[in-house]
Amino acid sequence: MTTSLSSHPGTDLPHSQTMASPTPIHLLGTTLEGGGQLLRIALSLSSLTHLPLQITHIRGGRPSSGLKTQHLTCVNWLGLACNATLEGAEKKSRTLLFKPSTEPTNPKHWWKTRSLAGGRKIRECIIDIGSPGSIGLVLQAVLPFILFSSPTSFEGSTASEMDNTTPINLTIKGGTNVSFSPSYDYISQVLLPTLERIGLPPITISLDRRGWSHGRTTIGSVTFTITPLPPKTHLPAFTLTQRGEIDSINVTMLVPPSARNQMHKEISKTLNTTFPNIPIKFLVDEDSRDKKRFYLLLTAHTHNNHTLGRDWLFPQKTTDISSVVTTLVSKVVNELLSEIKHGGCVDEYMQDQLIIYQALAKGKSIIDSGGRIKKGDIEDQDNGCESREASLHTQTARWVANQVLGVIFDEEGGCEGVGYVVGERFGGREVIPTEELESGVADLKI
């Protein structure tokens, strides 16, 4: 079965049909990756489409299941933004009902207008996680809503409120450098340039202060200046192919002063050996302000303006600085080399972050994420690249998009998006998830 769009949103369907609350879509939280990503993407799509969700066994694939502070921050903020009814929105909860209102939502619920000198106005919003929880993961959940929702669809909005092209200063307080999540540095150097490349309005980012989960726990703050898409428009389909040759490699290192010289030497030696004749630039060389904090990000930039990134926040406690430096550099360099050998235009961690935009775009979006071969083969005979299947996070993101929007991803990673129109009442569409994907996911659950 394929996606069925019974009508363009907001057109000829009777009011009772477009505004009636449908039965919640049930998502099993142990599916595939079985972690917080399933929750974030589901919440993001639900808040935009106003389709209700029920998620059970939340983060059931994790040793400590249920909602944590960072996840609850996403639930509560998006719930407020779309005026949702919530059940189970509490720490450690393993079941959540997220039921957006089918009535227009006042945008003042989630942003405030502030007047500047000269009469100019700006819109502001602050999200405080309350812990060093990942700022990057909260951004993943709320960004699509900010980009695609429109005050023009809200009854009672004034003319100034309806100017959806006015930028929003979104400040998120939490962790900028947290294990197993996008760092501030990855977001600024890899994610945001890629989002602009696929056709979204440019997003600027400002580091107010760093927040760490390692060493002395600190809460940081990052401000994003986001310009939403204009009302009644859509994101056109996009294509990321033809990566091109690697032109340069940038280095971002955050280490204690006692490790700085050795890091410089080890990085230079290892990169020059692994990538001879490729220019290397130390872009960020910063004191991590704690002897337990070691972070390294390497970004490879291509002739066709694609960026691949690999990073690592060293997770272990140790007094042997030399061993930490060697291990950190070796791991990140080898992972970057593997990314480059795959031949794709995006790295492993970028793949899943683009799924939601493929699903929402109008037309077929294609992303070359690297060499693909049949199981049992050793090498991709078409392009000579090392093999790589879609990551578990990517498979999870595709599954959620299918269950909520009905979109299908082909073997090459292409997807015919639903053509979501900014500010539309998507609940009037009839979306049927594919039986093929539902049944095929059974063997992949964790």
Short mmCIF file of C-alpha atoms in Angstrom, two decimals:
data_model
loop_
_atom_site.label_atom_id
_atom_site.label_comp_id
_atom_site.label_asym_id
_atom_site.label_seq_id
_atom_site.Cartn_x
_atom_site.Cartn_y
_atom_site.Cartn_z
CA MET A 1 0.00 0.00 0.00
CA THR A 2 1.18 3.53 -0.71
CA THR A 3 0.52 6.98 0.64
CA SER A 4 -2.97 8.25 -0.10
CA LEU A 5 -3.58 12.01 -0.09
CA SER A 6 -7.35 12.42 -0.22
CA SER A 7 -7.23 16.19 -0.66
CA HIS A 8 -4.89 19.11 -0.52
CA PRO A 9 -5.00 20.44 3.06
CA GLY A 10 -7.64 22.96 3.92
CA THR A 11 -9.63 22.53 0.72
CA ASP A 12 -12.88 20.68 0.07
CA LEU A 13 -13.12 18.26 2.99
CA PRO A 14 -16.02 18.95 5.37
CA HIS A 15 -15.11 20.81 8.57
CA SER A 16 -15.99 17.83 10.73
CA GLN A 17 -13.64 15.63 8.74
CA THR A 18 -10.67 18.01 8.72
CA MET A 19 -10.95 19.01 12.36
CA ALA A 20 -12.11 15.76 13.97
CA SER A 21 -9.47 14.10 16.13
CA PRO A 22 -8.45 10.75 14.63
CA THR A 23 -7.45 7.67 16.55
CA PRO A 24 -3.90 8.08 17.90
CA ILE A 25 -1.13 6.50 15.87
CA HIS A 26 0.51 3.81 18.00
CA LEU A 27 4.30 3.60 17.92
CA LEU A 28 6.17 0.88 19.79
CA GLY A 29 9.19 2.49 21.43
CA THR A 30 11.35 -0.62 21.15
CA THR A 31 11.29 -0.52 17.35
CA LEU A 32 14.70 -0.50 15.64
CA GLU A 33 16.96 1.99 17.45
CA GLY A 34 14.61 1.84 20.43
CA GLY A 35 15.78 5.13 21.94
CA GLY A 36 14.96 8.80 22.14
CA GLN A 37 15.23 9.49 18.43
CA LEU A 38 11.97 7.67 17.70
CA LEU A 39 10.26 9.88 20.27
CA ARG A 40 11.73 13.16 18.97
CA ILE A 41 10.82 12.60 15.33
CA ALA A 42 7.34 11.36 16.22
CA LEU A 43 6.67 14.41 18.41
CA SER A 44 7.98 16.77 15.76
CA LEU A 45 5.72 15.33 13.05
CA SER A 46 2.72 15.11 15.36
CA SER A 47 3.02 18.75 16.42
CA LEU A 48 3.07 19.85 12.76
CA THR A 49 0.35 17.56 11.43
CA HIS A 50 -1.86 17.61 14.56
CA LEU A 51 -2.10 13.83 14.29
CA PRO A 52 -2.25 12.31 17.80
CA LEU A 53 0.30 9.74 18.95
CA GLN A 54 0.52 7.07 21.56
CA ILE A 55 4.04 5.81 22.19
CA THR A 56 4.50 2.76 24.41
CA HIS A 57 7.64 1.18 25.86
CA ILE A 58 9.46 4.51 25.40
CA ARG A 59 13.21 4.04 24.97
CA GLY A 60 12.66 0.35 25.54
CA GLY A 61 15.93 -0.44 23.79
CA ARG A 62 17.94 1.39 26.46
CA PRO A 63 19.18 0.05 29.82
CA SER A 64 17.28 2.86 31.58
CA SER A 65 14.02 3.17 29.68
CA GLY A 66 11.39 5.89 29.92
CA LEU A 67 11.47 9.67 29.60
CA LYS A 68 14.49 11.59 30.84
CA THR A 69 14.77 15.33 31.42
CA GLN A 70 15.86 16.11 27.87
CA HIS A 71 13.02 14.06 26.35
CA LEU A 72 10.48 15.61 28.70
CA THR A 73 11.67 19.07 27.66
CA CYS A 74 10.78 18.24 24.05
CA VAL A 75 7.41 16.77 25.04
CA ASN A 76 6.39 19.76 27.14
CA TRP A 77 7.60 22.46 24.73
CA LEU A 78 6.01 20.93 21.64
CA GLY A 79 2.91 20.11 23.66
CA LEU A 80 2.57 23.77 24.62
CA ALA A 81 3.36 24.93 21.08
CA CYS A 82 0.54 22.90 19.51
CA ASN A 83 -1.76 23.02 22.54
CA ALA A 84 -1.62 19.26 22.98
CA THR A 85 -3.31 17.11 25.57
CA LEU A 86 -0.63 15.09 27.35
CA GLU A 87 -0.84 11.89 29.33
CA GLY A 88 2.26 10.28 30.79
CA ALA A 89 4.43 13.40 30.48
CA GLU A 90 6.61 12.74 33.50
CA LYS A 91 10.11 11.46 34.21
CA LYS A 92 10.63 7.72 33.73
CA SER A 93 7.24 7.35 32.04
CA ARG A 94 7.26 4.58 29.44
CA THR A 95 3.94 5.51 27.82
CA LEU A 96 2.93 8.85 26.33
CA LEU A 97 -0.25 10.15 24.73
CA PHE A 98 0.44 13.28 22.68
CA LYS A 99 -2.78 14.73 21.29
CA PRO A 100 -2.40 18.12 19.55
CA SER A 101 -5.42 20.39 19.50
CA THR A 102 -7.37 20.46 16.26
CA GLU A 103 -8.21 24.11 16.90
CA PRO A 104 -5.90 27.01 15.93
CA THR A 105 -3.10 27.62 18.43
CA ASN A 106 -2.03 31.08 19.58
CA PRO A 107 1.66 31.45 18.66
CA LYS A 108 2.26 33.52 21.79
CA HIS A 109 2.27 30.21 23.63
CA TRP A 110 5.83 29.60 22.50
CA TRP A 111 7.42 32.91 21.54
CA LYS A 112 7.38 36.50 22.76
CA THR A 113 7.83 39.72 20.83
CA ARG A 114 10.35 42.27 22.07
CA SER A 115 10.66 45.82 20.76
CA LEU A 116 14.10 47.20 19.96
CA ALA A 117 15.34 50.75 19.52
CA GLY A 118 13.93 52.28 16.37
CA GLY A 119 10.71 50.33 16.55
CA ARG A 120 12.08 47.07 15.18
CA LYS A 121 10.69 43.93 16.78
CA ILE A 122 12.17 40.50 17.30
CA ARG A 123 10.66 37.21 18.42
CA GLU A 124 12.31 35.27 21.22
CA CYS A 125 11.95 31.87 22.81
CA ILE A 126 13.92 30.19 25.61
CA ILE A 127 13.99 26.44 26.25
CA ASP A 128 15.69 25.47 29.50
CA ILE A 129 16.43 21.76 29.80
CA GLY A 130 17.41 22.22 33.43
CA SER A 131 20.40 19.89 33.13
CA PRO A 132 23.37 19.33 30.80
CA GLY A 133 21.01 17.38 28.54
CA SER A 134 21.82 17.71 24.85
CA ILE A 135 20.95 21.05 23.25
CA GLY A 136 21.42 19.41 19.85
CA LEU A 137 18.82 16.73 20.46
CA VAL A 138 16.24 19.23 21.67
CA LEU A 139 16.93 21.28 18.52
CA GLN A 140 16.24 18.18 16.41
CA ALA A 141 12.77 17.90 17.91
CA VAL A 142 11.65 21.55 17.81
CA LEU A 143 13.32 22.90 14.64
CA PRO A 144 10.87 21.41 12.09
CA PHE A 145 7.94 22.88 14.02
CA ILE A 146 9.53 26.34 14.10
CA LEU A 147 10.40 26.20 10.39
CA PHE A 148 7.08 24.85 9.09
CA SER A 149 4.42 26.20 11.45
CA SER A 150 2.89 29.56 10.60
CA PRO A 151 1.04 32.16 12.68
CA THR A 152 -1.06 32.97 9.59
CA SER A 153 -3.06 29.82 10.27
CA PHE A 154 -3.89 30.98 13.77
CA GLU A 155 -7.14 32.83 14.29
CA GLY A 156 -6.86 36.14 16.09
CA SER A 157 -3.24 36.83 15.12
CA THR A 158 -2.41 40.48 14.49
CA ALA A 159 -0.66 41.66 11.33
CA SER A 160 2.69 41.90 13.11
CA GLU A 161 2.28 38.42 14.57
CA MET A 162 1.50 37.03 11.14
CA ASP A 163 4.86 38.11 9.69
CA ASN A 164 6.31 34.64 9.51
CA THR A 165 9.52 35.92 7.92
CA THR A 166 10.55 37.69 11.14
CA PRO A 167 13.47 35.72 12.60
CA ILE A 168 13.10 33.97 15.94
CA ASN A 169 15.93 33.96 18.45
CA LEU A 170 15.74 30.50 20.02
CA THR A 171 17.93 30.05 23.09
CA ILE A 172 18.37 26.52 24.42
CA LYS A 173 20.05 25.98 27.79
CA GLY A 174 21.67 22.63 28.46
CA GLY A 175 24.69 20.67 27.28
CA THR A 176 26.76 21.75 24.27
CA ASN A 177 29.18 18.83 24.50
CA VAL A 178 27.41 15.65 25.58
CA SER A 179 28.18 12.03 24.74
CA PHE A 180 26.14 10.36 21.97
CA SER A 181 24.58 13.59 20.72
CA PRO A 182 25.38 16.40 18.26
CA SER A 183 27.78 18.91 19.78
CA TYR A 184 27.58 22.67 19.32
CA ASP A 185 30.60 22.35 17.06
CA TYR A 186 29.07 19.65 14.84
CA ILE A 187 25.83 21.63 14.60
CA SER A 188 27.58 24.84 13.57
CA GLN A 189 30.08 23.29 11.16
CA VAL A 190 28.13 20.39 9.63
CA LEU A 191 24.39 20.38 10.37
CA LEU A 192 23.45 24.00 9.73
CA PRO A 193 25.40 24.34 6.44
CA THR A 194 23.76 21.12 5.23
CA LEU A 195 20.26 22.33 6.14
CA GLU A 196 20.90 25.51 4.18
CA ARG A 197 22.15 23.44 1.26
CA ILE A 198 18.87 21.49 1.05
CA GLY A 199 16.90 24.73 0.73
CA LEU A 200 16.01 25.79 4.27
CA PRO A 201 16.54 29.44 5.29
CA PRO A 202 20.02 30.09 6.76
CA ILE A 203 20.23 29.57 10.52
CA THR A 204 22.84 31.44 12.53
CA ILE A 205 24.22 30.09 15.78
CA SER A 206 25.86 31.79 18.73
CA LEU A 207 27.61 30.06 21.62
CA ASP A 208 26.75 31.86 24.85
CA ARG A 209 28.63 29.39 27.04
CA ARG A 210 29.55 25.71 26.91
CA GLY A 211 27.76 23.03 28.89
CA TRP A 212 29.43 19.70 29.64
CA SER A 213 28.33 16.29 30.83
CA HIS A 214 31.96 15.38 31.60
CA GLY A 215 34.19 16.64 34.37
CA ARG A 216 32.56 19.36 36.43
CA THR A 217 28.94 19.40 35.27
CA THR A 218 28.02 22.73 33.71
CA ILE A 219 24.94 24.03 31.90
CA GLY A 220 25.57 25.93 28.69
CA SER A 221 23.52 28.08 26.37
CA VAL A 222 23.26 28.40 22.59
CA THR A 223 21.16 30.88 20.61
CA PHE A 224 19.86 30.06 17.13
CA THR A 225 18.44 32.75 14.86
CA ILE A 226 15.85 30.97 12.72
CA THR A 227 13.79 32.39 9.86
CA PRO A 228 10.69 30.23 9.33
CA LEU A 229 9.55 29.33 5.85
CA PRO A 230 6.99 31.81 4.42
CA PRO A 231 3.30 30.91 4.89
CA LYS A 232 1.65 28.72 2.24
CA THR A 233 5.02 27.64 0.81
CA HIS A 234 6.77 24.29 0.94
CA LEU A 235 10.31 22.94 0.97
CA PRO A 236 11.18 21.89 -2.60
CA ALA A 237 12.67 18.45 -3.15
CA PHE A 238 16.44 18.41 -2.87
CA THR A 239 19.31 16.28 -4.10
CA LEU A 240 22.64 15.62 -2.40
CA THR A 241 24.80 13.70 -4.85
CA GLN A 242 28.23 13.95 -6.51
CA ARG A 243 30.30 14.56 -3.42
CA GLY A 244 33.54 15.45 -5.18
CA GLU A 245 37.11 15.15 -3.93
CA ILE A 246 38.20 16.15 -0.43
CA ASP A 247 39.75 19.63 -0.53
CA SER A 248 40.54 20.31 3.11
CA ILE A 249 40.15 19.10 6.68
CA ASN A 250 39.32 21.33 9.66
CA VAL A 251 40.16 20.50 13.27
CA THR A 252 38.22 21.47 16.39
CA MET A 253 39.88 20.44 19.65
CA LEU A 254 38.76 21.14 23.20
CA VAL A 255 41.31 19.79 25.68
CA PRO A 256 42.99 20.85 28.92
CA PRO A 257 46.12 23.00 28.47
CA SER A 258 48.35 20.14 29.61
CA ALA A 259 47.35 18.12 26.53
CA ARG A 260 47.36 20.90 23.94
CA ASN A 261 50.84 20.46 22.48
CA GLN A 262 50.59 16.70 22.27
CA MET A 263 47.15 16.96 20.62
CA HIS A 264 48.53 19.31 17.98
CA LYS A 265 51.43 17.00 17.19
CA GLU A 266 49.36 13.81 17.19
CA ILE A 267 46.61 15.30 15.00
CA SER A 268 49.07 16.78 12.50
CA LYS A 269 51.10 13.57 12.27
CA THR A 270 48.09 11.26 11.93
CA LEU A 271 46.20 13.43 9.43
CA ASN A 272 49.27 14.03 7.25
CA THR A 273 49.92 10.29 7.17
CA THR A 274 46.29 9.32 6.50
CA PHE A 275 45.41 12.17 4.13
CA PRO A 276 48.66 13.23 2.43
CA ASN A 277 48.53 16.46 0.39
CA ILE A 278 45.20 17.57 1.91
CA PRO A 279 45.43 20.95 3.70
CA ILE A 280 44.72 20.89 7.43
CA LYS A 281 43.41 23.85 9.43
CA PHE A 282 43.09 24.08 13.21
CA LEU A 283 39.78 25.95 13.28
CA VAL A 284 39.09 25.80 17.04
CA ASP A 285 41.74 25.27 19.70
CA GLU A 286 40.06 25.81 23.05
CA ASP A 287 40.72 25.11 26.69
CA SER A 288 38.13 22.59 27.90
CA ARG A 289 38.57 23.96 31.45
CA ASP A 290 38.67 20.53 33.04
CA LYS A 291 41.32 17.81 33.01
CA LYS A 292 38.61 15.22 32.29
CA ARG A 293 37.27 16.88 29.13
CA PHE A 294 38.73 15.83 25.79
CA TYR A 295 36.75 16.54 22.61
CA LEU A 296 37.79 16.33 18.94
CA LEU A 297 35.85 17.10 15.75
CA LEU A 298 37.25 16.63 12.26
CA THR A 299 35.37 17.94 9.23
CA ALA A 300 36.24 17.07 5.63
CA HIS A 301 35.23 19.61 2.99
CA THR A 302 34.76 18.61 -0.62
CA HIS A 303 35.19 20.25 -4.00
CA ASN A 304 31.38 20.32 -4.39
CA ASN A 305 30.84 21.99 -1.00
CA HIS A 306 29.71 18.98 0.98
CA THR A 307 30.91 18.52 4.57
CA LEU A 308 31.50 15.27 6.43
CA GLY A 309 32.15 15.23 10.16
CA ARG A 310 33.25 12.80 12.83
CA ASP A 311 33.77 13.63 16.48
CA TRP A 312 34.16 12.07 19.90
CA LEU A 313 33.92 13.21 23.50
CA PHE A 314 36.31 10.92 25.35
CA PRO A 315 34.11 9.10 27.89
CA GLN A 316 36.52 7.53 30.37
CA LYS A 317 38.26 8.79 33.47
CA THR A 318 42.03 8.57 33.21
CA THR A 319 45.23 10.17 34.44
CA ASP A 320 47.25 9.06 31.41
CA ILE A 321 46.96 12.06 29.09
CA SER A 322 49.22 10.53 26.47
CA SER A 323 46.97 7.48 26.15
CA VAL A 324 43.84 9.63 25.91
CA VAL A 325 45.30 11.77 23.15
CA THR A 326 46.47 8.80 21.10
CA THR A 327 43.15 6.96 21.46
CA LEU A 328 41.04 10.04 20.73
CA VAL A 329 42.94 11.06 17.61
CA SER A 330 43.20 7.54 16.24
CA LYS A 331 39.48 6.86 16.64
CA VAL A 332 38.24 10.09 15.06
CA VAL A 333 40.73 10.00 12.16
CA ASN A 334 39.88 6.39 11.35
CA GLU A 335 36.15 7.11 11.46
CA LEU A 336 36.58 10.10 9.15
CA LEU A 337 38.61 7.94 6.77
CA SER A 338 35.78 5.39 6.78
CA GLU A 339 33.25 8.14 5.99
CA ILE A 340 35.34 9.30 3.06
CA LYS A 341 35.75 5.77 1.72
CA HIS A 342 31.99 5.30 1.68
CA GLY A 343 31.76 8.00 -0.98
CA GLY A 344 28.58 9.63 0.35
CA CYS A 345 27.63 13.30 0.54
CA VAL A 346 26.63 13.08 4.20
CA ASP A 347 28.16 11.34 7.18
CA GLU A 348 26.49 8.64 9.26
CA TYR A 349 25.21 11.11 11.85
CA MET A 350 23.74 13.46 9.27
CA GLN A 351 21.69 10.77 7.49
CA ASP A 352 18.92 10.43 10.07
CA GLN A 353 18.71 14.18 10.72
CA LEU A 354 17.63 14.79 7.11
CA ILE A 355 14.89 12.15 6.98
CA ILE A 356 12.18 14.42 8.34
CA TYR A 357 12.95 17.06 5.70
CA GLN A 358 12.84 14.50 2.90
CA ALA A 359 9.44 13.41 4.19
CA LEU A 360 8.07 16.95 4.39
CA ALA A 361 9.48 18.23 1.07
CA LYS A 362 7.48 18.41 -2.16
CA GLY A 363 8.76 15.91 -4.71
CA LYS A 364 11.43 13.24 -4.55
CA SER A 365 14.50 14.08 -2.50
CA ILE A 366 17.62 11.97 -2.97
CA ILE A 367 20.60 11.73 -0.62
CA ASP A 368 23.72 9.79 -1.54
CA SER A 369 24.84 8.53 1.86
CA GLY A 370 27.53 6.18 0.60
CA GLY A 371 28.30 2.87 -1.06
CA ARG A 372 25.50 0.32 -1.16
CA ILE A 373 25.95 -3.35 -1.99
CA LYS A 374 24.04 -6.55 -1.65
CA LYS A 375 24.65 -8.63 1.43
CA GLY A 376 27.51 -11.04 0.93
CA ASP A 377 29.34 -8.88 -1.58
CA ILE A 378 32.60 -7.25 -0.58
CA GLU A 379 32.70 -4.17 -2.70
CA ASP A 380 30.29 -1.92 -4.56
CA GLN A 381 31.00 -2.76 -8.18
CA ASP A 382 29.42 0.48 -9.41
CA ASN A 383 31.57 3.03 -7.61
CA GLY A 384 34.26 1.11 -5.75
CA CYS A 385 33.13 2.50 -2.39
CA GLU A 386 33.09 0.56 0.85
CA SER A 387 29.66 -0.80 1.67
CA ARG A 388 27.36 0.87 4.16
CA GLU A 389 23.77 0.14 5.02
CA ALA A 390 21.54 2.84 6.45
CA SER A 391 22.31 3.36 10.12
CA LEU A 392 19.86 2.11 12.72
CA HIS A 393 18.96 5.71 13.54
CA THR A 394 18.23 6.33 9.85
CA GLN A 395 16.07 3.21 9.58
CA THR A 396 14.18 4.34 12.68
CA ALA A 397 13.60 7.84 11.31
CA ARG A 398 12.28 6.37 8.05
CA TRP A 399 9.96 4.04 9.92
CA VAL A 400 8.48 6.85 12.02
CA ALA A 401 8.02 9.05 8.92
CA ASN A 402 6.21 6.19 7.23
CA GLN A 403 3.92 5.52 10.18
CA VAL A 404 2.94 9.17 10.58
CA LEU A 405 3.06 10.51 7.00
CA GLY A 406 2.91 7.34 4.91
CA VAL A 407 6.06 8.17 2.92
CA ILE A 408 8.24 5.42 1.45
CA PHE A 409 12.03 5.35 1.11
CA ASP A 410 13.54 3.41 -1.77
CA GLU A 411 16.74 1.36 -1.73
CA GLU A 412 18.78 4.37 -2.80
CA GLY A 413 17.52 6.53 0.05
CA GLY A 414 15.11 8.53 -2.12
CA CYS A 415 11.75 9.65 -0.80
CA GLU A 416 8.68 11.23 -2.38
CA GLY A 417 7.71 13.77 0.26
CA VAL A 418 4.19 14.82 1.17
CA GLY A 419 4.72 18.44 0.14
CA TYR A 420 3.79 19.82 3.54
CA VAL A 421 2.52 23.39 3.15
CA VAL A 422 3.60 25.84 5.86
CA GLY A 423 0.71 26.38 8.27
CA GLU A 424 -1.57 23.74 6.75
CA ARG A 425 -4.09 21.67 8.67
CA PHE A 426 -2.60 18.34 7.71
CA GLY A 427 -5.20 16.34 9.63
CA GLY A 428 -7.50 16.56 6.62
CA ARG A 429 -5.25 14.25 4.63
CA GLU A 430 -5.67 10.50 4.66
CA VAL A 431 -2.31 8.87 5.32
CA ILE A 432 -1.88 5.11 5.18
CA PRO A 433 1.45 3.61 6.32
CA THR A 434 2.86 0.87 4.12
CA GLU A 435 2.24 -2.71 5.15
CA GLU A 436 5.59 -3.64 3.63
CA LEU A 437 7.56 -1.42 5.98
CA GLU A 438 5.46 -2.39 8.98
CA SER A 439 6.02 -6.09 8.42
CA GLY A 440 9.63 -5.72 7.36
CA VAL A 441 10.59 -3.98 10.57
CA ALA A 442 9.68 -6.95 12.77
CA ASP A 443 13.03 -8.68 12.49
CA LEU A 444 14.95 -5.50 13.26
CA LYS A 445 13.43 -4.65 16.63
CA ILE A 446 15.76 -4.41 19.60
#
